[in-house]
mmCIF file of C-alpha atoms in Angstrom:
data_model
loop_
_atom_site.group_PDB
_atom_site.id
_atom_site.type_symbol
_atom_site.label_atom_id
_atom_site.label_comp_id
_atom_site.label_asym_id
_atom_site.label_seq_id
_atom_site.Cartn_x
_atom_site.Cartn_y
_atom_site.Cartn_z
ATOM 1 C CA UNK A 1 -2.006 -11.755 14.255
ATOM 2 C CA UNK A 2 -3.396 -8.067 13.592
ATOM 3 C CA UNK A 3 -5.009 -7.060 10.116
ATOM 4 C CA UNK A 4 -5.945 -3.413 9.021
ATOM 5 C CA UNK A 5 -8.355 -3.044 5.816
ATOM 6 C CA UNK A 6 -9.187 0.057 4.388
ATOM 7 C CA UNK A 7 -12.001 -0.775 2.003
ATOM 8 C CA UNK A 8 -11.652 2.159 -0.030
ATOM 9 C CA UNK A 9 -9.195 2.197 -2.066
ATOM 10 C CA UNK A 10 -9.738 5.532 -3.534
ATOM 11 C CA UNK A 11 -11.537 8.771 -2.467
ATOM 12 C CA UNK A 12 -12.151 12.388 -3.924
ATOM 13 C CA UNK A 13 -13.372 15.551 -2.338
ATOM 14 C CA UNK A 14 -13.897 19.468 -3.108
ATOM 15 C CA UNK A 15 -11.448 21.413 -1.748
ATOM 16 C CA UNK A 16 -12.924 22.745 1.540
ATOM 17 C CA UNK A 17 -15.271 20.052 2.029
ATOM 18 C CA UNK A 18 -15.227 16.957 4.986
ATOM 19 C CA UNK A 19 -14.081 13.590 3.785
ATOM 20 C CA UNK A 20 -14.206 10.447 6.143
ATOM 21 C CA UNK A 21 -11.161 7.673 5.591
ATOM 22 C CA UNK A 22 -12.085 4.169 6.882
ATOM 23 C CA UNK A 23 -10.394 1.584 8.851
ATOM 24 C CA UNK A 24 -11.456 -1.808 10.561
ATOM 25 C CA UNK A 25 -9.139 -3.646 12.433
ATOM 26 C CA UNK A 26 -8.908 -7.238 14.005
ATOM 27 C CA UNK A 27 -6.904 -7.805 17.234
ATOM 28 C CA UNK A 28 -7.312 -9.619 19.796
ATOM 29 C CA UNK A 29 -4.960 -7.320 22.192
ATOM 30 C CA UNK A 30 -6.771 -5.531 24.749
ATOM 31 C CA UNK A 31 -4.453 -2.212 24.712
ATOM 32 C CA UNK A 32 -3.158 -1.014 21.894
ATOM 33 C CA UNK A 33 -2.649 1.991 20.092
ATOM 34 C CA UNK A 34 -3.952 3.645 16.141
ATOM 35 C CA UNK A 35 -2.533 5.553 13.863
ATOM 36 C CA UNK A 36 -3.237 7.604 10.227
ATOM 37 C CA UNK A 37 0.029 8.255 8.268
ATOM 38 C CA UNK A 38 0.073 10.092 5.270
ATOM 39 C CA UNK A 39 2.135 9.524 2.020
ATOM 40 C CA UNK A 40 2.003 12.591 -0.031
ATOM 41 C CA UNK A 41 3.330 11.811 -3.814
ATOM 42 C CA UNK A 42 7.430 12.630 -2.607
ATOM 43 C CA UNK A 43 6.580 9.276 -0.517
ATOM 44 C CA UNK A 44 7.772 10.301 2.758
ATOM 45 C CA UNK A 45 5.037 8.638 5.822
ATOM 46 C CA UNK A 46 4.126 11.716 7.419
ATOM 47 C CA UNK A 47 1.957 10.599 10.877
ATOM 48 C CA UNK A 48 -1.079 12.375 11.220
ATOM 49 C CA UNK A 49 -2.822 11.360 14.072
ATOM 50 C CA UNK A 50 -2.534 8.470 16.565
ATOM 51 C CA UNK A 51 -4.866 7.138 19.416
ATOM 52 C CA UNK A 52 -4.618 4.793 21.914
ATOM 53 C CA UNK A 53 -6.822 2.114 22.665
ATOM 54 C CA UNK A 54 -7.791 3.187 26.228
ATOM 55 C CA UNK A 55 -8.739 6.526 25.956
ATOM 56 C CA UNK A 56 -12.345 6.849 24.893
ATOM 57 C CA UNK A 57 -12.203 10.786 23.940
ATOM 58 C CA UNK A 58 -11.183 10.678 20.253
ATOM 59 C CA UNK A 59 -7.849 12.185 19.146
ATOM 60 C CA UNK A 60 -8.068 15.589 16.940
ATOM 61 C CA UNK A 61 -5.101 17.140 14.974
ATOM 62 C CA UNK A 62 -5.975 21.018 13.843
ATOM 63 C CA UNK A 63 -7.901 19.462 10.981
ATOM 64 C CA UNK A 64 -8.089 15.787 11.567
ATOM 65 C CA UNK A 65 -9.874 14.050 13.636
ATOM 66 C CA UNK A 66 -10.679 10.414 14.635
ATOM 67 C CA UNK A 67 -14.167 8.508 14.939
ATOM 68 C CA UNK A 68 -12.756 5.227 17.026
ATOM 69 C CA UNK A 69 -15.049 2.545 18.022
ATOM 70 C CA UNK A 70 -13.285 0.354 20.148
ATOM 71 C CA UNK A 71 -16.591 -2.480 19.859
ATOM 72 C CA UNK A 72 -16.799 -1.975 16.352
ATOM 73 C CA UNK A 73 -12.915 -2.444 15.738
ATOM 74 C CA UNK A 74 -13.214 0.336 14.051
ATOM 75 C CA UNK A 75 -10.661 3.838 13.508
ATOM 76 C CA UNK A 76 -12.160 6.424 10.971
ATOM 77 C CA UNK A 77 -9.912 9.775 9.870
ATOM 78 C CA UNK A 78 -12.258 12.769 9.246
ATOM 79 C CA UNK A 79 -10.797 15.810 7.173
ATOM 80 C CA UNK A 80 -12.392 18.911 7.224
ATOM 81 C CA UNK A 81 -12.088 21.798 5.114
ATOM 82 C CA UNK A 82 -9.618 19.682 2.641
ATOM 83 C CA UNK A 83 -6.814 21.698 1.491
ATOM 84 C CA UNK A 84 -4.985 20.572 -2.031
ATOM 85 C CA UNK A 85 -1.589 20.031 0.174
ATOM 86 C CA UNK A 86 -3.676 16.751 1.818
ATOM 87 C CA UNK A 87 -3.549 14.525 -1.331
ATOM 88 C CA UNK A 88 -1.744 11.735 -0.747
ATOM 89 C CA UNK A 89 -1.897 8.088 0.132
ATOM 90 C CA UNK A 90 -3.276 7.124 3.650
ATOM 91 C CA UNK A 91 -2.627 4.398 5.861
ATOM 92 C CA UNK A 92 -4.168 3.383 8.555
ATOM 93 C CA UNK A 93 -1.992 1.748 10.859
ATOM 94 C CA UNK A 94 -2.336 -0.634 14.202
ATOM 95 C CA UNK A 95 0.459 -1.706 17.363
ATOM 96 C CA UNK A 96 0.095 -3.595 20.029
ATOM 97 C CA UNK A 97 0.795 -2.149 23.587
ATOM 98 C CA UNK A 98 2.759 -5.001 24.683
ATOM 99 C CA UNK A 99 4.273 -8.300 23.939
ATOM 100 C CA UNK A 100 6.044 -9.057 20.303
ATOM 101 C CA UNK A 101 3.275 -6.507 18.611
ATOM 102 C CA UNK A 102 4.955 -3.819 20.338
ATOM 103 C CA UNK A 103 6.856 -1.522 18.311
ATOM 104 C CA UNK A 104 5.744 -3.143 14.959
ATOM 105 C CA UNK A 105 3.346 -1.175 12.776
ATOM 106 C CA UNK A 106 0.858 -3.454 10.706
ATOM 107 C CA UNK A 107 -0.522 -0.959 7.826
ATOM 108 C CA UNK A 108 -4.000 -1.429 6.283
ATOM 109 C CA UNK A 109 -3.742 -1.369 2.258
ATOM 110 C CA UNK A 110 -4.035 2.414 2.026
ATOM 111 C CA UNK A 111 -6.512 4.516 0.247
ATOM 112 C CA UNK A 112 -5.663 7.233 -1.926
ATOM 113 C CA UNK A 113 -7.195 10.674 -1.335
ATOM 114 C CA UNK A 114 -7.245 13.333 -4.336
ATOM 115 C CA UNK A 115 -8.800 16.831 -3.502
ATOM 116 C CA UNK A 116 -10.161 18.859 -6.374
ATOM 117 C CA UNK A 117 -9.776 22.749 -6.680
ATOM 118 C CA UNK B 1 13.087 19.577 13.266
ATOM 119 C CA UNK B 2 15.038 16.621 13.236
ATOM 120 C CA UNK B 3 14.736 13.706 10.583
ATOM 121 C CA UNK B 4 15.314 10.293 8.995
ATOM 122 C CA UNK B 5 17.865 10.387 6.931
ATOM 123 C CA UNK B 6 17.863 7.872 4.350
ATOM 124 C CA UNK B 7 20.714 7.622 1.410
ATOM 125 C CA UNK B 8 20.436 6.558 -1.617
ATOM 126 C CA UNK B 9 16.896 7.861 -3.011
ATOM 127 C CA UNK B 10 17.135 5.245 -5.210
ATOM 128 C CA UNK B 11 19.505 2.353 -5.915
ATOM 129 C CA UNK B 12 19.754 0.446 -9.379
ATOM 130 C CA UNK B 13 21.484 -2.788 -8.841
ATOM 131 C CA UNK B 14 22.021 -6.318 -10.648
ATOM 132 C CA UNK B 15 19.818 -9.508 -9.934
ATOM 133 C CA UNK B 16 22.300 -11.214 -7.241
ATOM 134 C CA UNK B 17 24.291 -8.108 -6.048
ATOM 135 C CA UNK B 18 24.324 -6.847 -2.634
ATOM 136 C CA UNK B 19 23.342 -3.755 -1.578
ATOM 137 C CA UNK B 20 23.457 -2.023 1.610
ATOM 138 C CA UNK B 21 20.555 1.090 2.142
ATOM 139 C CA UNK B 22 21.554 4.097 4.954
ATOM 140 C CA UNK B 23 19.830 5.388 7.164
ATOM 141 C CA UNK B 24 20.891 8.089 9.812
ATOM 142 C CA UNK B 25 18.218 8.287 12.946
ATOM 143 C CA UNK B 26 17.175 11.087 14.540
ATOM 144 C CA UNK B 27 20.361 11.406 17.192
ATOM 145 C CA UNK B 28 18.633 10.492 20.218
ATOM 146 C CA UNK B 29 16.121 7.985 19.682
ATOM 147 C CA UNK B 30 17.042 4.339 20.625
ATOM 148 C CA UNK B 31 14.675 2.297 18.191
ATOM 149 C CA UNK B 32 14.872 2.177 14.976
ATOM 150 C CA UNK B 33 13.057 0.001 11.951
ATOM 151 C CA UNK B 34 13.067 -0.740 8.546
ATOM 152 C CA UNK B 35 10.231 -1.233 6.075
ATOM 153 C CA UNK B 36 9.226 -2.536 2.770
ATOM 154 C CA UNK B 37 6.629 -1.346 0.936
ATOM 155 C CA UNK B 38 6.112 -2.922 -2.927
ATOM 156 C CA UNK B 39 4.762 -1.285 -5.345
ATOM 157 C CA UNK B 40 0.800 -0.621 -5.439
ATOM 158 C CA UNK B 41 0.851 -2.894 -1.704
ATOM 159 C CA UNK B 42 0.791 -1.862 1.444
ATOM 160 C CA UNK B 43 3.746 -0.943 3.727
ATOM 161 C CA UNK B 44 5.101 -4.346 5.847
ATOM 162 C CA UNK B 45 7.511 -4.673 8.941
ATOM 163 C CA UNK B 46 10.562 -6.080 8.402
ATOM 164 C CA UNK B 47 12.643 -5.690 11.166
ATOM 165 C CA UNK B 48 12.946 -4.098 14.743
ATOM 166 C CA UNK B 49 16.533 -2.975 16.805
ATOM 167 C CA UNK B 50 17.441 -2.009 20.009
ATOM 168 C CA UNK B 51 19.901 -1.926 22.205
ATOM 169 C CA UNK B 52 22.272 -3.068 19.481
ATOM 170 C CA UNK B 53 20.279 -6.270 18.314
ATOM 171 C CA UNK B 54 17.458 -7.700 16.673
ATOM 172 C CA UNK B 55 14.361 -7.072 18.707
ATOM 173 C CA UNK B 56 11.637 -8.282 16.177
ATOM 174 C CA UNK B 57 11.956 -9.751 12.584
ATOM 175 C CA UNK B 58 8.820 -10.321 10.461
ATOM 176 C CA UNK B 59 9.388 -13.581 7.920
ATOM 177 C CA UNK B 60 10.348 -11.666 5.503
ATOM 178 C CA UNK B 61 13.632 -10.846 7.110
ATOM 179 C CA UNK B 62 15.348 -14.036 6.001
ATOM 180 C CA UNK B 63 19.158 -15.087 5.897
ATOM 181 C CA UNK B 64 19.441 -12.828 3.109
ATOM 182 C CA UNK B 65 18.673 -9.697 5.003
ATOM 183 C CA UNK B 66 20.549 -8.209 7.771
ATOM 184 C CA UNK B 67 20.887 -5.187 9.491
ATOM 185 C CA UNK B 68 23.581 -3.196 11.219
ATOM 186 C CA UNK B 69 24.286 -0.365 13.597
ATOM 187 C CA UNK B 70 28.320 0.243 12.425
ATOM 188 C CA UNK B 71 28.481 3.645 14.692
ATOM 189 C CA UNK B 72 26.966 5.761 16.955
ATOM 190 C CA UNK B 73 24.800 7.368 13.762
ATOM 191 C CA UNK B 74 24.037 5.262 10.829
ATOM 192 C CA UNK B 75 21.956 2.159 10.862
ATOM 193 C CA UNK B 76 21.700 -0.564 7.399
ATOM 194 C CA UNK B 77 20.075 -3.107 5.903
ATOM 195 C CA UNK B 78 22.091 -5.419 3.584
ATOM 196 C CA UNK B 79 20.715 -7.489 1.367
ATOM 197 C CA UNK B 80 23.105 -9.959 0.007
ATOM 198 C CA UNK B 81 22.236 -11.492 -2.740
ATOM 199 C CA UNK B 82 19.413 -9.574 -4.605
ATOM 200 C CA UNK B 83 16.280 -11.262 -5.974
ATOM 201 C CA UNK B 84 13.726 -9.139 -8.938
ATOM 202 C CA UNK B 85 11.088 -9.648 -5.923
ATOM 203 C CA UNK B 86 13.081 -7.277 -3.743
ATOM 204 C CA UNK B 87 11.919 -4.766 -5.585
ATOM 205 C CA UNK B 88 10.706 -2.233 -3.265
ATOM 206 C CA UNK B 89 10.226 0.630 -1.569
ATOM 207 C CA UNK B 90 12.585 0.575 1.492
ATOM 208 C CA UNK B 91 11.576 3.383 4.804
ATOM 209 C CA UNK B 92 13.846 3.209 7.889
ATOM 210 C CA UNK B 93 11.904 4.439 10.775
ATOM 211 C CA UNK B 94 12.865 5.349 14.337
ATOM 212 C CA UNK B 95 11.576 6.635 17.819
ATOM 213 C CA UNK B 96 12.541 7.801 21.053
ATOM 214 C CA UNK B 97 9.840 5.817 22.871
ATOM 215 C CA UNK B 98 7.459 3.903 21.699
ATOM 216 C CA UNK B 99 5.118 4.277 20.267
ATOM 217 C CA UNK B 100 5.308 6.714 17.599
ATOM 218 C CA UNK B 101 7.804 6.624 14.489
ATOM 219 C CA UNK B 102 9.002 8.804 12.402
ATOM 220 C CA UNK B 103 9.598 7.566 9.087
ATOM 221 C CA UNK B 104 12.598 9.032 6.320
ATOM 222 C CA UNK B 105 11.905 9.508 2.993
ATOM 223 C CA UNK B 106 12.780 6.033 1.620
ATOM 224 C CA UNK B 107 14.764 4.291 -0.744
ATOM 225 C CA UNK B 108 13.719 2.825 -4.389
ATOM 226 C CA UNK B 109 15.547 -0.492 -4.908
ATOM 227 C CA UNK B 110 15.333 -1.484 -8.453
ATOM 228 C CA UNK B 111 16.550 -5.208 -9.323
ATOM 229 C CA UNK B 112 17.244 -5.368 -12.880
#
């Protein structure tokens, strides 16, 4: 079975500044594919970014962008210049490429962002 | 854009009632899911569909649970006979192809 942590369950930042989100992961699936959703405070899961498994490059959305380490099991979401619009609740979330993972989203505990004016 | 459409926002019911939650897909995706997320916990599977059946159910998707595609729009959970523990958030996601999801807005189940 998969597990997602996030080990932080809360973070703040300045608006405008860079904050790093972390994830660690245990599978033992060889292809698979990474996401960040976002739950702003109206609740809706917004997706954010997603990677897969076999690409090396790491993904980048405008603002976000990913520091995976496939070795390391590990799938960090960088924000720069934080706006006040990106506090919310993030998950990180994994699914297997293939088999009865596929399709099913196993979400790490979340960690809730807050950025500061 | 297109969205998950999920009705109510938030249902109040009685300990032991059932309760159905909508949700309308976006029109032409072909897989759809629903969610559970607790309060203060993190968001867990509950149940795949495609193709007009159960594709995946997690083990919290027991007797009491079951889900439904009545038409060519809407797709439901039921729950049918409500415990306090079923307390929950409840997101209906779907997709087009795997793997990404897009998720509607939830409903709040209370069980008084």
């Amino acid at each position: 079975a998969q597990t997602v942590t996030q080990s932080q369950p809360e973070m703040s930042v300045q608006e405008a500044e860079t904050v790093t989100l972390s994830c660690t992961y245990d599978t033992s699936e060889s292809n698979y594919y990474l996401f960040w959703y976002k739950q702003p405070p109206s609740r809706q899961m917004i997706l954010v970014i997603r990677q897969e498994a076999y690409k090396q490059q790491n993904a980048t959305e405008n603002r976000f962008s990913v520091n995976f380490q496939k070795a390391a099991k590990s799938f960090s979401l960088k924000i720069s210049d934080s706006q006040l619009g990106d506090t919310a609740m993030y998950f990180c979330a994994f699914m297997g490429a293939g088999g009865t993972s596929y399709g099913k989203l196993t979400f790490g505990q979340g960690t809730i962002l807050t950025v500061h004016p | 854009e297109p969205e998950v459409t999920q009705t109510p926002s938030h249902q109040v019911t009685q300990m032991g009632q059932e309760v159905i939650l909508r949700c309308v897909p976006i029109s032409n995706h072909l897989y759809f899911y629903w969610y559970r997320q607790i309060l203060g916990q993190k968001v867990e599977f509950l149940v795949s569909f495609y193709n007009n059946e159960i594709s995946e159910k997690s083990e919290i998707f027991d007797d009491q649970f079951s889900v439904e595609r009545p038409d060519g729009s809407n797709f439901t959970l039921k729950i049918r006979s409500t415990k306090l523990e079923d307390s929950a958030m409840y997101f209906c996601a779907s997709s087009e192809a795997l793997p990404i999801q897009y998720f509607g807005a939830g409903t709040r189940l209370s069980v008084l």
